[in-house]
């Protein structure tokens, strides 16, 4: 298999042989040579190597499809085997140099010193080889032997970022490779200089690219880079003095929804990094402007992705180790807008925000059945009252009766947490938390369920304050204690039912067609197709 037959199959076979645990080193070495052989077509080699390339690859290299196919397979195998135990006995810097040289050839830098110069015409502008080459170059970053080549590596990556001919998918792969190499070179003192003088100017241009895919990939890269270097005070300072932040804010109003969503995430990480470096916060009004624009997105944006990103960013800020007090004034609006959004994923992210709030405000109040001091009880009461004022309980109760099952499940889960907390504090003042039933979606549902309880008269007496109330009286109730609501709702049974699959009630081809129609809009054409 290694010596004869299809070259592509030979490389696949060689890759599997290299992975074998019990295999003669001689055979492994031969397999690795076969994987590396296609790369020799773009390398200056000895006469013996040239003869081998001529003998084995002369015909494939002369055909564009075969030439590209072989190189793609070779590069993919190298990326897959980029682990120290697989590259035993191989000169890693030599392999990396060949990959760099191949990437230069693909971008049009073809010199007369290369073997099979005619093959260069097949490689120039080949997105397949560029993508595979960039993946391989990123995978080779795990080897410390390559650090001496970092200038050449960053040089070719920068050329790809600058090139106006780079395809959007190639640029995305380039960003991924840059991120991996920055990660292993973080300790070098010249890295910040490269980022400030070389990388950021290119990013500024790419953030204004006419292709939305490129703007989106650039924003994703900036987000990942900010996360990776958030502890580096030098990077944070360079970020804020580069002018990138103002462009990030401007992209919050981009014409493309995906770009607006990525901009929200990037701005969120920029805010987080600035909070970690407290000296910079006083100089920049980033947080205030970001909050204002994000609230506009959450309340007015017609696409779901940006709105989801806003709620996720608030959750990320809330979970951060450094508290952002400026969020307090916006949390109520975020919960209200997110909880009433028509996109079910926005509602799910809002419930995750609610969960983060509960964790932050309730778990800091230690409580136990036997040892629950007065000060702890007071602190917990204040926390629950704060959650009520933020509208968190309304979000949970509305979500419990939502039309989307995942939203109902999450709401039920969080309400069960509250119910368990409620049960562990028998001496807690339940009447301190009274919710307005009128004007909320959950109000009618809770009161309807209350009517179905066996001891309805006794419950009415407690709620209304005496007398045998009628059903009409019950619907006039304006306020209900949270503890009573949690008792009325059979949350354990609701959770059990919600965990059942959606077809446990109706399981038929007709119900499936109805589901498809409801998702695809009931146009006459769709109805005919389903019929």
XYZ file of C-alpha atoms in Angstrom:
531
model
C 0.000 0.000 0.000
C 2.808 2.423 0.823
C 4.908 1.674 -2.232
C 2.409 1.167 -5.014
C -1.069 2.163 -6.131
C -2.949 5.369 -5.581
C -0.789 8.106 -4.001
C -3.696 9.519 -2.006
C -4.554 6.097 -0.586
C -0.873 5.624 0.215
C -0.880 8.790 2.358
C -4.051 7.669 4.163
C -2.463 4.291 4.850
C 0.761 5.969 6.026
C -1.204 8.145 8.469
C -2.784 5.071 10.060
C 0.599 3.311 10.262
C 2.187 6.272 12.071
C -0.605 6.100 14.665
C 0.007 2.416 15.456
C 1.412 1.799 18.920
C 3.243 -1.435 18.083
C 4.977 -0.849 14.777
C 8.642 -1.070 13.671
C 10.339 2.324 13.648
C 11.631 1.683 10.138
C 8.087 1.294 8.822
C 6.889 4.368 10.718
C 9.724 6.383 9.257
C 8.871 5.214 5.748
C 5.211 6.123 6.321
C 6.166 9.602 7.522
C 8.375 10.095 4.443
C 5.413 9.291 2.205
C 3.247 11.835 4.052
C 5.933 14.506 3.703
C 6.870 13.714 0.087
C 4.294 16.006 -1.606
C 5.683 18.986 0.351
C 9.071 18.454 -1.288
C 7.632 19.790 -4.534
C 7.838 23.279 -3.033
C 11.191 22.864 -1.297
C 14.792 23.131 -2.422
C 16.225 19.639 -1.940
C 19.273 17.563 -2.712
C 19.678 15.784 -6.073
C 18.672 12.438 -4.527
C 15.467 13.951 -3.189
C 14.837 15.572 -6.555
C 15.136 12.189 -8.288
C 12.679 10.679 -5.808
C 10.170 13.464 -6.380
C 10.595 13.136 -10.167
C 10.080 9.387 -9.991
C 7.048 9.348 -7.714
C 5.279 12.673 -8.221
C 6.145 13.766 -11.743
C 2.821 12.723 -13.235
C 0.570 13.803 -10.323
C 2.254 17.209 -10.138
C 1.582 17.847 -13.784
C -2.164 17.474 -13.266
C -3.865 20.233 -11.290
C -6.552 18.106 -9.635
C -4.110 15.395 -8.546
C -1.514 17.918 -7.422
C -3.995 19.740 -5.179
C -5.497 16.491 -3.922
C -2.103 15.090 -2.883
C -1.027 18.252 -1.088
C -4.369 18.576 0.701
C -4.111 14.976 1.897
C -0.500 15.463 2.990
C -1.302 18.651 4.927
C -4.425 17.178 6.526
C -2.426 14.164 7.700
C 0.291 16.398 9.157
C -2.291 18.467 11.050
C -3.863 15.282 12.384
C -0.486 13.899 13.497
C 0.704 17.112 15.109
C 1.510 15.420 18.389
C 4.979 14.847 19.787
C 4.695 11.095 19.927
C 3.780 10.881 16.241
C 6.599 13.095 14.931
C 9.442 11.162 16.506
C 12.651 11.445 14.497
C 11.262 14.179 12.232
C 12.883 17.611 11.954
C 9.903 19.751 12.954
C 11.382 23.138 11.926
C 12.056 21.710 8.461
C 8.444 20.582 8.116
C 7.182 23.950 9.349
C 9.435 25.807 6.901
C 8.016 23.751 4.057
C 4.455 24.591 5.083
C 5.364 28.292 5.251
C 6.973 28.064 1.822
C 3.912 26.310 0.395
C 1.656 29.069 1.739
C 3.892 31.669 0.072
C 3.663 29.794 -3.225
C -0.143 29.719 -2.960
C -0.169 33.500 -2.555
C 1.922 33.973 -5.699
C 5.516 33.963 -4.407
C 6.975 31.274 -6.686
C 10.760 31.363 -7.103
C 12.931 29.595 -9.678
C 14.760 27.690 -6.932
C 11.711 25.512 -6.268
C 11.374 22.013 -7.650
C 8.624 21.588 -10.226
C 8.053 25.280 -10.792
C 5.354 24.301 -13.274
C 3.313 22.993 -10.369
C 3.175 26.511 -8.924
C 0.555 27.487 -11.469
C -1.724 24.841 -9.966
C -1.201 26.147 -6.444
C -1.502 29.914 -6.819
C -4.820 31.045 -5.377
C -5.898 27.518 -4.353
C -8.219 28.060 -1.379
C -8.189 24.344 -0.542
C -4.428 24.224 -0.069
C -4.389 27.586 1.699
C -6.998 26.443 4.232
C -5.277 23.095 4.848
C -1.851 24.756 5.026
C -3.084 27.270 7.612
C -4.670 24.481 9.679
C -1.369 22.584 9.593
C 0.657 25.671 10.490
C -1.622 26.284 13.475
C -1.325 22.647 14.587
C 2.497 22.831 14.435
C 2.467 25.598 17.062
C 2.647 22.934 19.794
C 6.352 22.357 19.071
C 8.808 24.585 20.911
C 11.420 23.880 18.217
C 9.379 26.133 15.922
C 9.601 29.254 18.085
C 12.786 30.367 16.307
C 10.696 30.538 13.108
C 8.054 32.819 14.610
C 9.066 35.855 12.518
C 8.700 33.890 9.274
C 5.437 32.373 10.492
C 3.889 35.687 11.578
C 5.208 37.191 8.343
C 3.323 34.808 6.068
C 0.196 35.010 8.237
C 0.298 38.794 8.095
C 0.671 38.658 4.300
C -2.517 36.607 4.089
C -4.374 39.055 6.330
C -3.229 41.985 4.208
C -3.845 40.410 0.807
C -6.945 41.735 -0.965
C -7.170 38.389 -2.777
C -7.616 36.298 0.385
C -10.939 34.489 0.415
C -13.175 34.973 3.457
C -12.755 31.332 4.529
C -8.978 31.612 4.153
C -8.957 34.722 6.332
C -10.923 32.871 9.008
C -8.320 30.071 8.991
C -5.555 32.692 9.124
C -7.097 34.257 12.219
C -7.244 30.833 13.885
C -3.574 30.174 13.114
C -2.521 33.645 14.350
C -4.379 33.068 17.610
C -2.613 29.742 18.210
C 0.828 31.195 17.527
C 0.162 34.251 19.700
C -0.797 31.860 22.476
C 2.584 30.074 22.422
C 4.544 33.318 21.918
C 2.841 35.272 24.716
C 6.023 35.363 26.801
C 8.144 37.011 24.099
C 8.689 40.758 24.647
C 8.346 41.580 20.942
C 4.796 40.158 20.735
C 3.038 43.343 21.860
C 5.036 45.325 19.325
C 3.876 42.954 16.579
C 0.259 43.252 17.734
C 0.366 47.043 18.003
C 2.399 47.908 14.901
C 1.493 45.105 12.492
C -1.660 43.247 13.518
C -4.021 45.978 14.741
C -3.688 48.188 11.614
C -4.706 45.177 9.500
C -7.620 44.411 11.818
C -8.899 47.982 11.471
C -9.126 47.534 7.710
C -10.708 44.085 7.962
C -13.359 45.380 10.360
C -14.473 47.703 7.561
C -14.311 45.038 4.822
C -17.187 45.086 2.341
C -17.740 41.352 2.972
C -19.790 40.792 6.115
C -18.182 37.364 6.598
C -14.781 39.030 6.927
C -16.082 41.635 9.374
C -17.656 38.827 11.394
C -14.473 36.693 11.434
C -12.402 39.714 12.441
C -14.691 40.473 15.372
C -14.590 36.837 16.500
C -10.788 36.956 16.377
C -10.640 40.180 18.420
C -12.936 38.581 21.005
C -10.763 35.458 21.270
C -7.569 37.526 21.376
C -8.961 39.734 24.158
C -9.915 36.666 26.199
C -6.507 35.048 25.658
C -4.554 38.177 26.696
C -6.976 39.754 29.177
C -4.480 39.337 32.031
C -1.810 41.179 30.071
C -2.053 44.839 31.098
C 0.178 45.841 28.178
C -2.235 44.276 25.666
C -5.280 45.949 27.243
C -3.563 49.330 27.034
C -2.591 48.724 23.396
C -6.184 47.703 22.633
C -7.620 50.940 24.005
C -5.033 53.220 22.434
C -5.266 51.587 19.007
C -8.646 52.992 18.024
C -10.176 49.521 17.637
C -12.661 50.089 20.452
C -14.415 52.951 18.652
C -14.770 50.755 15.559
C -16.184 47.960 17.724
C -18.851 50.317 19.014
C -19.704 51.487 15.506
C -20.199 47.879 14.376
C -22.981 47.483 16.939
C -25.139 49.161 14.291
C -23.790 47.161 11.319
C -26.262 46.302 8.559
C -25.698 42.544 9.032
C -27.203 40.827 12.069
C -24.384 38.310 12.476
C -21.856 41.163 12.586
C -23.906 43.066 15.184
C -24.003 39.923 17.335
C -20.230 39.418 17.073
C -19.687 43.101 17.828
C -21.762 42.777 21.007
C -19.594 39.869 22.171
C -16.368 41.689 21.291
C -17.452 44.838 23.133
C -18.452 42.688 26.098
C -14.968 41.189 26.351
C -13.392 44.632 25.909
C -15.431 45.895 28.862
C -14.412 42.872 30.934
C -10.741 43.458 30.195
C -11.046 47.157 31.077
C -12.675 46.316 34.409
C -9.773 44.000 35.209
C -7.391 46.906 34.549
C -9.092 49.467 36.785
C -6.713 52.285 35.830
C -8.184 52.418 32.332
C -11.843 52.578 33.293
C -11.739 56.218 34.340
C -10.344 57.266 30.965
C -12.966 55.621 28.777
C -16.750 55.771 28.807
C -16.907 52.443 27.012
C -19.286 50.784 29.459
C -21.863 53.588 29.415
C -21.920 53.751 25.627
C -21.957 49.971 25.318
C -24.888 49.643 27.719
C -26.882 52.299 25.866
C -26.376 50.667 22.466
C -27.003 47.157 23.779
C -30.330 48.185 25.287
C -31.311 49.629 21.911
C -30.402 46.318 20.252
C -32.378 44.284 22.804
C -35.478 46.459 22.455
C -35.419 47.308 18.738
C -33.256 44.881 16.726
C -35.360 42.797 14.342
C -32.934 39.839 14.252
C -32.491 37.274 16.981
C -28.708 36.805 16.964
C -27.828 40.301 18.231
C -30.502 40.164 20.935
C -29.237 36.778 22.117
C -25.695 38.137 22.219
C -26.770 41.070 24.412
C -28.368 38.855 27.068
C -25.416 36.428 26.999
C -23.031 39.363 27.463
C -24.939 40.582 30.524
C -24.761 37.056 31.965
C -21.020 36.942 31.310
C -20.539 40.296 33.042
C -22.596 39.143 35.998
C -20.590 35.932 36.386
C -17.270 37.782 36.149
C -14.922 37.925 39.116
C -14.920 41.736 39.039
C -18.362 43.232 39.817
C -19.704 45.867 37.433
C -21.998 48.048 39.543
C -23.199 50.035 36.521
C -25.226 46.987 35.434
C -27.707 47.307 38.296
C -29.759 50.004 36.616
C -30.159 47.927 33.431
C -30.858 44.449 34.825
C -34.595 45.004 35.300
C -35.015 46.150 31.681
C -32.920 43.253 30.356
C -35.011 40.713 32.274
C -38.270 42.310 31.141
C -37.288 42.644 27.481
C -35.592 39.250 27.308
C -38.385 37.444 29.120
C -40.995 38.845 26.734
C -38.941 38.364 23.547
C -40.554 36.335 20.759
C -37.318 34.399 20.146
C -37.192 31.335 22.416
C -33.391 31.377 22.569
C -33.422 34.949 23.852
C -35.821 33.778 26.565
C -33.520 30.854 27.398
C -30.523 33.165 27.731
C -32.650 35.452 29.903
C -33.393 32.526 32.209
C -29.651 31.823 32.371
C -29.196 35.456 33.408
C -31.895 34.952 36.042
C -30.093 31.854 37.300
C -26.817 33.777 37.554
C -28.603 36.488 39.545
C -30.087 33.906 41.896
C -26.702 32.273 42.417
C -25.017 35.581 43.077
C -27.630 36.999 45.424
C -28.891 33.903 47.251
C -25.856 31.671 47.660
C -23.971 34.507 49.361
C -26.577 34.232 52.114
C -25.654 31.048 54.026
C -28.727 29.334 55.366
C -29.471 26.099 57.162
C -32.526 24.648 58.843
C -31.047 24.567 62.336
C -28.697 27.557 62.231
C -30.385 30.483 60.532
C -29.438 33.669 62.350
C -31.432 36.872 62.336
C -28.833 38.735 60.271
C -28.734 35.959 57.673
C -32.525 35.935 57.500
C -32.565 39.680 56.989
C -29.921 39.476 54.280
C -31.817 36.739 52.483
C -35.068 38.698 52.742
C -33.371 41.705 51.190
C -31.934 39.569 48.385
C -35.316 38.034 47.554
C -36.943 41.461 47.652
C -34.274 42.746 45.282
C -34.959 39.861 42.879
C -38.663 40.648 43.066
C -38.033 44.330 42.277
C -35.932 43.298 39.271
C -38.928 41.315 37.976
C -37.087 37.990 38.136
C -40.014 36.029 39.601
C -42.348 37.314 36.874
C -39.848 36.107 34.254
C -39.756 32.626 35.822
C -43.518 32.326 36.147
C -44.194 33.585 32.630
C -41.563 31.178 31.320
C -43.246 28.287 33.110
C -46.290 28.664 30.850
C -44.370 29.537 27.686
C -45.187 27.857 24.386
C -41.598 26.574 23.980
C -40.814 23.508 26.073
C -37.100 24.302 26.759
C -38.183 27.634 28.265
C -40.775 25.874 30.436
C -38.217 23.290 31.604
C -35.638 25.881 32.616
C -38.237 28.019 34.404
C -39.536 24.983 36.250
C -36.010 24.036 37.308
C -35.334 27.486 38.754
C -38.713 27.671 40.508
C -37.998 24.295 42.117
C -34.771 25.764 43.496
C -36.793 28.600 45.009
C -39.319 26.147 46.411
C -36.581 24.094 48.111
C -35.075 27.285 49.520
C -38.520 28.251 50.742
C -38.999 24.872 52.473
C -35.682 25.086 54.315
C -36.670 28.338 56.017
C -39.824 27.570 57.953
C -39.570 30.795 59.964
C -39.135 33.044 56.943
C -41.664 35.855 56.467
C -43.437 34.577 53.348
C -45.788 37.538 53.190
C -42.826 39.819 52.564
C -42.770 38.609 48.964
C -46.117 39.353 47.336
C -46.440 39.333 43.543
C -48.977 41.157 41.403
C -51.115 38.608 39.608
C -53.102 41.048 37.494
C -51.449 42.183 34.304
C -49.108 39.175 34.115
C -49.469 36.192 31.807
C -49.004 33.775 34.669
C -51.731 35.346 36.837
C -54.770 33.731 35.197
C -53.030 30.351 34.927
C -52.066 30.274 38.608
C -55.550 31.275 39.731
C -57.109 28.707 37.402
C -54.939 25.986 38.912
C -55.845 27.205 42.364
C -59.531 26.565 41.615
C -58.738 22.940 40.844
C -57.289 22.299 44.298
C -59.404 20.140 46.557
C -59.444 22.589 49.439
C -60.334 25.617 47.369
C -62.584 27.176 49.998
C -59.938 27.047 52.690
C -57.355 28.509 50.375
C -59.746 31.246 49.295
C -60.303 32.099 52.926
C -56.551 32.525 53.448
C -56.025 34.554 50.307
C -59.097 36.777 50.354
C -59.256 37.264 54.063
C -62.410 35.580 55.242
C -65.711 34.401 53.912
C -66.520 31.821 51.308
C -65.249 33.387 48.141
C -66.642 32.558 44.771
C -64.826 31.968 41.537
C -65.602 35.578 40.647
C -63.962 36.720 43.885
C -60.867 34.703 43.124
C -60.330 36.350 39.786
C -60.337 39.699 41.543
C -57.199 38.837 43.501
C -54.543 41.375 42.703
C -51.630 40.069 44.796
C -50.469 36.583 45.808
C -47.546 35.644 48.087
C -44.765 33.811 46.288
C -44.896 30.955 48.804
C -48.587 30.365 48.016
C -47.866 30.349 44.280
C -45.145 27.742 44.747
C -47.602 25.598 46.726
C -50.367 25.927 44.136
C -48.090 24.879 41.286
C -47.265 21.182 41.214
C -43.740 21.851 39.982
C -42.467 18.291 40.436
C -45.260 16.898 38.268
C -44.789 19.676 35.715
C -41.078 18.887 35.502
C -41.854 15.200 34.964
C -44.270 15.989 32.145
C -41.873 18.463 30.517
C -39.144 15.829 30.367
C -41.370 13.624 28.226
C -40.860 13.824 24.470
C -43.174 16.129 22.578
C -44.926 13.189 20.863
C -46.095 11.536 24.105
C -49.571 13.030 23.551
C -49.934 12.721 19.782
C -47.710 10.490 17.697
C -48.865 10.306 14.097
C -47.808 11.335 10.578
C -50.550 13.950 10.628
C -49.188 15.613 13.790
C -45.740 15.653 12.196
C -47.127 17.395 9.099
C -48.900 19.918 11.304
C -45.632 20.669 13.086
C -43.894 21.191 9.740
C -46.664 23.491 8.529
C -46.546 25.593 11.684
C -42.806 26.079 11.213
C -42.888 26.645 7.445
C -45.888 29.025 7.391
C -49.185 27.708 6.096
C -49.019 28.866 2.525
C -51.241 27.077 0.018
C -48.207 25.542 -1.681
C -46.893 24.025 1.576
C -50.314 22.651 2.508
C -50.582 20.898 -0.842
C -47.098 19.383 -0.421
C -47.931 18.036 3.034
C -51.249 16.655 1.831
